[in-house]
Amino acid sequence: MAKKTKGKTKVQGVQIDMISEDFTSAMTSMEKINLILEGVRKGNIVILERGLTPEEEAKLIEITMAKITPDNFVGIEIESYPSRQKSSFLDRLLGKKVIETRLTVVGPADQLKTLRRDHGFISAMVSVRSQR
């Protein structure tokens, strides 16, 4: 979106941080959560190539709830493709579950609205943050 003021064009928009699996693979769950919250609190949309586990999503929501303030931070909107259980015969024999996470999108609740989500498709509307 571009806004023209006194002959100059001022660009307004939403920053989207697309984070690769390579970048997050060595991170702990808390490091990933802090990275996400830091970006979202700035008004950015954060997209993780390798999404969060259900436990990490629950922890992110828990931490977010503790940080919500009516004037500064309204919370997050989060969507992920459903994770897959991917276990070899040996894993199943040993009762080991291997959860394969998939893309996750996180943004400020007042800017990101999920329109549609199914197994392989996420559609969202992103708005520019209103001036306070």
Short mmCIF file of N, CA and C in Angstrom, two decimals:
data_model
loop_
_atom_site.label_atom_id
_atom_site.label_comp_id
_atom_site.label_asym_id
_atom_site.label_seq_id
_atom_site.Cartn_x
_atom_site.Cartn_y
_atom_site.Cartn_z
N MET A 1 0.85 -1.16 0.00
CA MET A 1 0.00 0.00 0.00
C MET A 1 0.90 1.23 0.00
N ALA A 2 0.64 2.22 -0.84
CA ALA A 2 1.43 3.44 -0.91
C ALA A 2 0.54 4.64 -0.63
N LYS A 3 1.07 5.59 0.11
CA LYS A 3 0.33 6.79 0.46
C LYS A 3 1.17 7.98 0.01
N LYS A 4 0.58 8.91 -0.71
CA LYS A 4 1.32 10.04 -1.24
C LYS A 4 1.12 11.25 -0.34
N THR A 5 2.24 11.81 0.14
CA THR A 5 2.17 13.01 0.97
C THR A 5 3.13 14.05 0.43
N LYS A 6 2.63 15.20 0.04
CA LYS A 6 3.40 16.34 -0.45
C LYS A 6 4.45 15.94 -1.49
N GLY A 7 4.04 15.24 -2.50
CA GLY A 7 4.93 14.87 -3.58
C GLY A 7 5.78 13.64 -3.33
N LYS A 8 5.89 13.23 -2.10
CA LYS A 8 6.67 12.03 -1.80
C LYS A 8 5.72 10.86 -1.57
N THR A 9 6.14 9.72 -2.02
CA THR A 9 5.34 8.53 -1.81
C THR A 9 5.87 7.80 -0.58
N LYS A 10 5.02 7.66 0.40
CA LYS A 10 5.38 6.96 1.62
C LYS A 10 4.80 5.55 1.54
N VAL A 11 5.65 4.59 1.66
CA VAL A 11 5.21 3.19 1.56
C VAL A 11 4.80 2.69 2.93
N GLN A 12 3.62 2.12 3.00
CA GLN A 12 3.14 1.49 4.22
C GLN A 12 2.96 0.03 3.93
N GLY A 13 3.18 -0.78 4.88
CA GLY A 13 3.00 -2.20 4.65
C GLY A 13 3.23 -3.00 5.90
N VAL A 14 3.25 -4.27 5.71
CA VAL A 14 3.45 -5.21 6.80
C VAL A 14 4.70 -6.01 6.49
N GLN A 15 5.59 -6.08 7.45
CA GLN A 15 6.82 -6.87 7.27
C GLN A 15 6.50 -8.34 7.50
N ILE A 16 6.98 -9.18 6.59
CA ILE A 16 6.79 -10.62 6.72
C ILE A 16 8.16 -11.26 6.88
N ASP A 17 8.35 -11.96 8.00
CA ASP A 17 9.60 -12.67 8.28
C ASP A 17 9.38 -14.14 7.95
N MET A 18 10.06 -14.62 6.92
CA MET A 18 9.97 -16.03 6.54
C MET A 18 11.23 -16.72 7.05
N ILE A 19 11.07 -17.63 7.99
CA ILE A 19 12.21 -18.21 8.69
C ILE A 19 12.37 -19.67 8.26
N SER A 20 13.56 -19.99 7.80
CA SER A 20 13.82 -21.33 7.27
C SER A 20 13.97 -22.37 8.38
N GLU A 21 13.78 -23.59 7.99
CA GLU A 21 13.98 -24.71 8.91
C GLU A 21 15.43 -24.75 9.39
N ASP A 22 16.37 -24.43 8.50
CA ASP A 22 17.78 -24.42 8.88
C ASP A 22 18.04 -23.44 10.02
N PHE A 23 17.39 -22.28 9.98
CA PHE A 23 17.61 -21.26 11.00
C PHE A 23 17.08 -21.70 12.37
N THR A 24 15.94 -22.38 12.40
CA THR A 24 15.32 -22.74 13.68
C THR A 24 15.70 -24.14 14.17
N SER A 25 16.33 -24.93 13.33
CA SER A 25 16.57 -26.33 13.71
C SER A 25 17.47 -26.48 14.94
N ALA A 26 18.38 -25.56 15.15
CA ALA A 26 19.27 -25.66 16.31
C ALA A 26 18.73 -24.91 17.53
N MET A 27 17.58 -24.30 17.39
CA MET A 27 17.01 -23.51 18.49
C MET A 27 16.22 -24.38 19.45
N THR A 28 16.20 -23.95 20.70
CA THR A 28 15.32 -24.60 21.67
C THR A 28 13.90 -24.07 21.45
N SER A 29 12.94 -24.70 22.07
CA SER A 29 11.55 -24.24 21.96
C SER A 29 11.41 -22.80 22.44
N MET A 30 12.05 -22.47 23.56
CA MET A 30 11.93 -21.11 24.10
C MET A 30 12.59 -20.09 23.18
N GLU A 31 13.68 -20.46 22.54
CA GLU A 31 14.32 -19.54 21.60
C GLU A 31 13.40 -19.27 20.42
N LYS A 32 12.74 -20.30 19.92
CA LYS A 32 11.79 -20.11 18.82
C LYS A 32 10.63 -19.23 19.25
N ILE A 33 10.10 -19.49 20.42
CA ILE A 33 8.96 -18.71 20.93
C ILE A 33 9.36 -17.24 21.10
N ASN A 34 10.54 -17.00 21.67
CA ASN A 34 11.00 -15.62 21.84
C ASN A 34 11.22 -14.93 20.50
N LEU A 35 11.76 -15.65 19.53
CA LEU A 35 11.95 -15.09 18.18
C LEU A 35 10.61 -14.69 17.57
N ILE A 36 9.63 -15.56 17.70
CA ILE A 36 8.29 -15.28 17.16
C ILE A 36 7.67 -14.07 17.86
N LEU A 37 7.69 -14.08 19.19
CA LEU A 37 7.05 -12.98 19.92
C LEU A 37 7.75 -11.64 19.67
N GLU A 38 9.06 -11.67 19.53
CA GLU A 38 9.78 -10.43 19.22
C GLU A 38 9.31 -9.85 17.89
N GLY A 39 9.17 -10.69 16.89
CA GLY A 39 8.71 -10.22 15.58
C GLY A 39 7.26 -9.76 15.62
N VAL A 40 6.41 -10.54 16.24
CA VAL A 40 4.97 -10.22 16.26
C VAL A 40 4.71 -8.95 17.06
N ARG A 41 5.44 -8.75 18.14
CA ARG A 41 5.24 -7.52 18.94
C ARG A 41 5.61 -6.27 18.15
N LYS A 42 6.49 -6.42 17.14
CA LYS A 42 6.84 -5.30 16.27
C LYS A 42 5.80 -5.10 15.17
N GLY A 43 4.83 -6.01 15.10
CA GLY A 43 3.80 -5.92 14.07
C GLY A 43 4.10 -6.75 12.84
N ASN A 44 5.10 -7.62 12.92
CA ASN A 44 5.49 -8.44 11.77
C ASN A 44 4.66 -9.73 11.71
N ILE A 45 4.54 -10.26 10.53
CA ILE A 45 3.98 -11.59 10.33
C ILE A 45 5.16 -12.55 10.27
N VAL A 46 5.14 -13.59 11.07
CA VAL A 46 6.25 -14.55 11.12
C VAL A 46 5.77 -15.87 10.52
N ILE A 47 6.52 -16.35 9.53
CA ILE A 47 6.20 -17.62 8.89
C ILE A 47 7.37 -18.56 9.10
N LEU A 48 7.10 -19.68 9.75
CA LEU A 48 8.13 -20.68 10.00
C LEU A 48 7.97 -21.81 8.99
N GLU A 49 9.07 -22.10 8.26
CA GLU A 49 9.02 -23.20 7.30
C GLU A 49 8.70 -24.52 8.01
N ARG A 50 9.40 -24.76 9.09
CA ARG A 50 9.12 -25.96 9.90
C ARG A 50 8.39 -25.45 11.13
N GLY A 51 7.13 -25.71 11.20
CA GLY A 51 6.28 -25.13 12.23
C GLY A 51 6.60 -25.59 13.63
N LEU A 52 5.74 -25.20 14.52
CA LEU A 52 5.88 -25.53 15.93
C LEU A 52 5.17 -26.84 16.23
N THR A 53 5.68 -27.55 17.22
CA THR A 53 4.98 -28.75 17.69
C THR A 53 3.74 -28.29 18.46
N PRO A 54 2.78 -29.18 18.66
CA PRO A 54 1.61 -28.78 19.45
C PRO A 54 1.99 -28.27 20.85
N GLU A 55 3.04 -28.84 21.44
CA GLU A 55 3.49 -28.38 22.76
C GLU A 55 4.08 -26.98 22.68
N GLU A 56 4.84 -26.71 21.61
CA GLU A 56 5.40 -25.37 21.44
C GLU A 56 4.30 -24.35 21.18
N GLU A 57 3.29 -24.72 20.39
CA GLU A 57 2.18 -23.80 20.16
C GLU A 57 1.44 -23.48 21.46
N ALA A 58 1.24 -24.50 22.28
CA ALA A 58 0.56 -24.29 23.57
C ALA A 58 1.38 -23.35 24.46
N LYS A 59 2.70 -23.54 24.47
CA LYS A 59 3.58 -22.68 25.28
C LYS A 59 3.57 -21.26 24.74
N LEU A 60 3.59 -21.12 23.41
CA LEU A 60 3.53 -19.78 22.80
C LEU A 60 2.24 -19.06 23.20
N ILE A 61 1.14 -19.76 23.16
CA ILE A 61 -0.15 -19.15 23.54
C ILE A 61 -0.14 -18.78 25.02
N GLU A 62 0.40 -19.68 25.85
CA GLU A 62 0.47 -19.40 27.30
C GLU A 62 1.30 -18.15 27.58
N ILE A 63 2.46 -18.07 26.97
CA ILE A 63 3.34 -16.90 27.19
C ILE A 63 2.70 -15.64 26.64
N THR A 64 2.05 -15.77 25.48
CA THR A 64 1.38 -14.61 24.87
C THR A 64 0.30 -14.08 25.79
N MET A 65 -0.49 -14.97 26.37
CA MET A 65 -1.58 -14.55 27.25
C MET A 65 -1.05 -13.73 28.42
N ALA A 66 0.13 -14.08 28.90
CA ALA A 66 0.72 -13.36 30.03
C ALA A 66 1.23 -11.98 29.61
N LYS A 67 1.49 -11.78 28.32
CA LYS A 67 2.08 -10.52 27.86
C LYS A 67 1.07 -9.56 27.24
N ILE A 68 -0.19 -9.95 27.17
CA ILE A 68 -1.20 -9.09 26.56
C ILE A 68 -1.44 -7.87 27.45
N THR A 69 -1.40 -6.70 26.80
CA THR A 69 -1.78 -5.46 27.46
C THR A 69 -2.72 -4.73 26.51
N PRO A 70 -3.81 -4.18 27.01
CA PRO A 70 -4.81 -3.58 26.12
C PRO A 70 -4.26 -2.48 25.21
N ASP A 71 -3.29 -1.72 25.66
CA ASP A 71 -2.79 -0.60 24.86
C ASP A 71 -1.60 -0.96 23.97
N ASN A 72 -0.88 -2.03 24.29
CA ASN A 72 0.34 -2.34 23.54
C ASN A 72 0.27 -3.62 22.71
N PHE A 73 -0.16 -4.70 23.30
CA PHE A 73 -0.07 -6.00 22.64
C PHE A 73 -1.38 -6.74 22.80
N VAL A 74 -2.06 -6.96 21.68
CA VAL A 74 -3.40 -7.55 21.73
C VAL A 74 -3.41 -9.06 21.60
N GLY A 75 -2.24 -9.65 21.39
CA GLY A 75 -2.16 -11.10 21.29
C GLY A 75 -1.79 -11.53 19.89
N ILE A 76 -1.90 -12.83 19.63
CA ILE A 76 -1.46 -13.37 18.35
C ILE A 76 -2.58 -14.13 17.67
N GLU A 77 -2.44 -14.25 16.38
CA GLU A 77 -3.25 -15.17 15.57
C GLU A 77 -2.25 -16.19 15.05
N ILE A 78 -2.54 -17.46 15.18
CA ILE A 78 -1.61 -18.50 14.77
C ILE A 78 -2.34 -19.55 13.96
N GLU A 79 -1.73 -19.96 12.88
CA GLU A 79 -2.27 -21.06 12.06
C GLU A 79 -1.12 -21.94 11.61
N SER A 80 -1.35 -23.22 11.60
CA SER A 80 -0.35 -24.19 11.14
C SER A 80 -1.05 -25.24 10.30
N TYR A 81 -0.29 -25.77 9.36
CA TYR A 81 -0.79 -26.99 8.74
C TYR A 81 -0.76 -28.07 9.80
N PRO A 82 -1.69 -28.97 9.78
CA PRO A 82 -1.67 -30.03 10.78
C PRO A 82 -0.36 -30.82 10.72
N SER A 83 0.17 -31.15 11.89
CA SER A 83 1.41 -31.94 11.93
C SER A 83 1.10 -33.37 11.52
N ARG A 84 2.16 -34.05 11.12
CA ARG A 84 2.01 -35.44 10.71
C ARG A 84 2.78 -36.33 11.66
N GLN A 85 2.23 -37.49 11.89
CA GLN A 85 2.97 -38.48 12.66
C GLN A 85 3.72 -39.34 11.67
N LYS A 86 5.04 -39.33 11.80
CA LYS A 86 5.88 -40.03 10.84
C LYS A 86 6.78 -40.99 11.62
N SER A 87 6.41 -42.23 11.63
CA SER A 87 7.18 -43.21 12.40
C SER A 87 7.53 -44.40 11.51
N SER A 88 8.74 -44.89 11.70
CA SER A 88 9.16 -46.09 10.99
C SER A 88 8.58 -47.31 11.71
N PHE A 89 8.75 -48.44 11.09
CA PHE A 89 8.26 -49.66 11.72
C PHE A 89 8.91 -49.84 13.09
N LEU A 90 10.23 -49.58 13.17
CA LEU A 90 10.94 -49.72 14.44
C LEU A 90 10.42 -48.72 15.48
N ASP A 91 10.16 -47.49 15.06
CA ASP A 91 9.60 -46.49 15.97
C ASP A 91 8.27 -46.97 16.53
N ARG A 92 7.42 -47.50 15.65
CA ARG A 92 6.10 -47.97 16.11
C ARG A 92 6.26 -49.16 17.05
N LEU A 93 7.22 -50.03 16.74
CA LEU A 93 7.47 -51.20 17.57
C LEU A 93 7.92 -50.78 18.98
N LEU A 94 8.72 -49.71 19.04
CA LEU A 94 9.23 -49.22 20.32
C LEU A 94 8.26 -48.22 20.98
N GLY A 95 7.15 -47.94 20.31
CA GLY A 95 6.17 -47.01 20.86
C GLY A 95 6.61 -45.56 20.77
N LYS A 96 7.55 -45.27 19.89
CA LYS A 96 8.08 -43.91 19.75
C LYS A 96 7.28 -43.17 18.69
N LYS A 97 6.83 -41.96 19.03
CA LYS A 97 6.09 -41.13 18.08
C LYS A 97 7.01 -40.04 17.56
N VAL A 98 7.07 -39.90 16.25
CA VAL A 98 7.83 -38.84 15.62
C VAL A 98 6.82 -37.91 14.96
N ILE A 99 6.76 -36.67 15.47
CA ILE A 99 5.80 -35.70 14.95
C ILE A 99 6.54 -34.78 13.97
N GLU A 100 6.06 -34.71 12.74
CA GLU A 100 6.63 -33.82 11.74
C GLU A 100 5.75 -32.58 11.66
N THR A 101 6.35 -31.45 12.06
CA THR A 101 5.60 -30.20 12.03
C THR A 101 5.70 -29.59 10.65
N ARG A 102 4.76 -28.74 10.33
CA ARG A 102 4.70 -28.10 9.02
C ARG A 102 4.55 -26.60 9.18
N LEU A 103 4.48 -25.89 8.12
CA LEU A 103 4.47 -24.42 8.13
C LEU A 103 3.53 -23.83 9.19
N THR A 104 4.02 -22.79 9.85
CA THR A 104 3.24 -22.07 10.84
C THR A 104 3.29 -20.58 10.52
N VAL A 105 2.15 -19.92 10.62
CA VAL A 105 2.03 -18.49 10.40
C VAL A 105 1.56 -17.85 11.70
N VAL A 106 2.29 -16.82 12.17
CA VAL A 106 1.94 -16.14 13.41
C VAL A 106 1.97 -14.63 13.15
N GLY A 107 0.97 -13.94 13.64
CA GLY A 107 0.94 -12.48 13.49
C GLY A 107 0.14 -11.84 14.60
N PRO A 108 0.20 -10.53 14.66
CA PRO A 108 -0.60 -9.81 15.67
C PRO A 108 -2.09 -10.06 15.43
N ALA A 109 -2.82 -10.28 16.49
CA ALA A 109 -4.24 -10.60 16.37
C ALA A 109 -5.04 -9.48 15.73
N ASP A 110 -4.55 -8.23 15.88
CA ASP A 110 -5.29 -7.12 15.28
C ASP A 110 -4.91 -6.86 13.82
N GLN A 111 -3.99 -7.67 13.26
CA GLN A 111 -3.59 -7.48 11.88
C GLN A 111 -3.77 -8.71 11.00
N LEU A 112 -3.74 -9.89 11.58
CA LEU A 112 -3.82 -11.13 10.82
C LEU A 112 -5.13 -11.84 11.14
N LYS A 113 -5.87 -12.16 10.10
CA LYS A 113 -7.13 -12.88 10.30
C LYS A 113 -7.16 -14.06 9.34
N THR A 114 -7.31 -15.24 9.89
CA THR A 114 -7.40 -16.43 9.07
C THR A 114 -8.76 -16.50 8.42
N LEU A 115 -8.76 -16.66 7.09
CA LEU A 115 -10.03 -16.74 6.37
C LEU A 115 -10.44 -18.19 6.13
N ARG A 116 -9.43 -19.02 5.83
CA ARG A 116 -9.74 -20.42 5.53
C ARG A 116 -8.51 -21.27 5.84
N ARG A 117 -8.73 -22.44 6.37
CA ARG A 117 -7.63 -23.34 6.67
C ARG A 117 -8.12 -24.76 6.47
N ASP A 118 -7.33 -25.53 5.77
CA ASP A 118 -7.59 -26.97 5.71
C ASP A 118 -6.24 -27.67 5.67
N HIS A 119 -6.21 -28.92 5.33
CA HIS A 119 -5.00 -29.74 5.43
C HIS A 119 -3.81 -29.16 4.67
N GLY A 120 -4.02 -28.58 3.53
CA GLY A 120 -2.91 -28.09 2.72
C GLY A 120 -3.04 -26.66 2.27
N PHE A 121 -3.90 -25.87 2.92
CA PHE A 121 -4.18 -24.52 2.45
C PHE A 121 -4.49 -23.61 3.62
N ILE A 122 -3.79 -22.48 3.69
CA ILE A 122 -4.11 -21.45 4.68
C ILE A 122 -4.33 -20.16 3.90
N SER A 123 -5.46 -19.53 4.11
CA SER A 123 -5.75 -18.24 3.50
C SER A 123 -5.95 -17.23 4.62
N ALA A 124 -5.23 -16.11 4.53
CA ALA A 124 -5.31 -15.12 5.61
C ALA A 124 -5.37 -13.72 5.03
N MET A 125 -5.93 -12.82 5.81
CA MET A 125 -6.00 -11.40 5.47
C MET A 125 -5.06 -10.67 6.42
N VAL A 126 -4.18 -9.84 5.85
CA VAL A 126 -3.25 -9.06 6.66
C VAL A 126 -3.61 -7.60 6.47
N SER A 127 -3.76 -6.88 7.56
CA SER A 127 -4.07 -5.46 7.48
C SER A 127 -2.92 -4.64 8.06
N VAL A 128 -2.84 -3.41 7.66
CA VAL A 128 -1.83 -2.50 8.19
C VAL A 128 -2.28 -2.08 9.57
N ARG A 129 -1.33 -2.00 10.48
CA ARG A 129 -1.64 -1.62 11.86
C ARG A 129 -2.20 -0.21 11.89
N SER A 130 -3.28 -0.05 12.62
CA SER A 130 -3.88 1.27 12.72
C SER A 130 -3.03 2.15 13.64
N GLN A 131 -3.04 3.45 13.36
CA GLN A 131 -2.28 4.40 14.18
C GLN A 131 -2.95 4.55 15.52
N ARG A 132 -2.16 4.55 16.57
CA ARG A 132 -2.71 4.72 17.93
C ARG A 132 -2.33 6.05 18.48
#
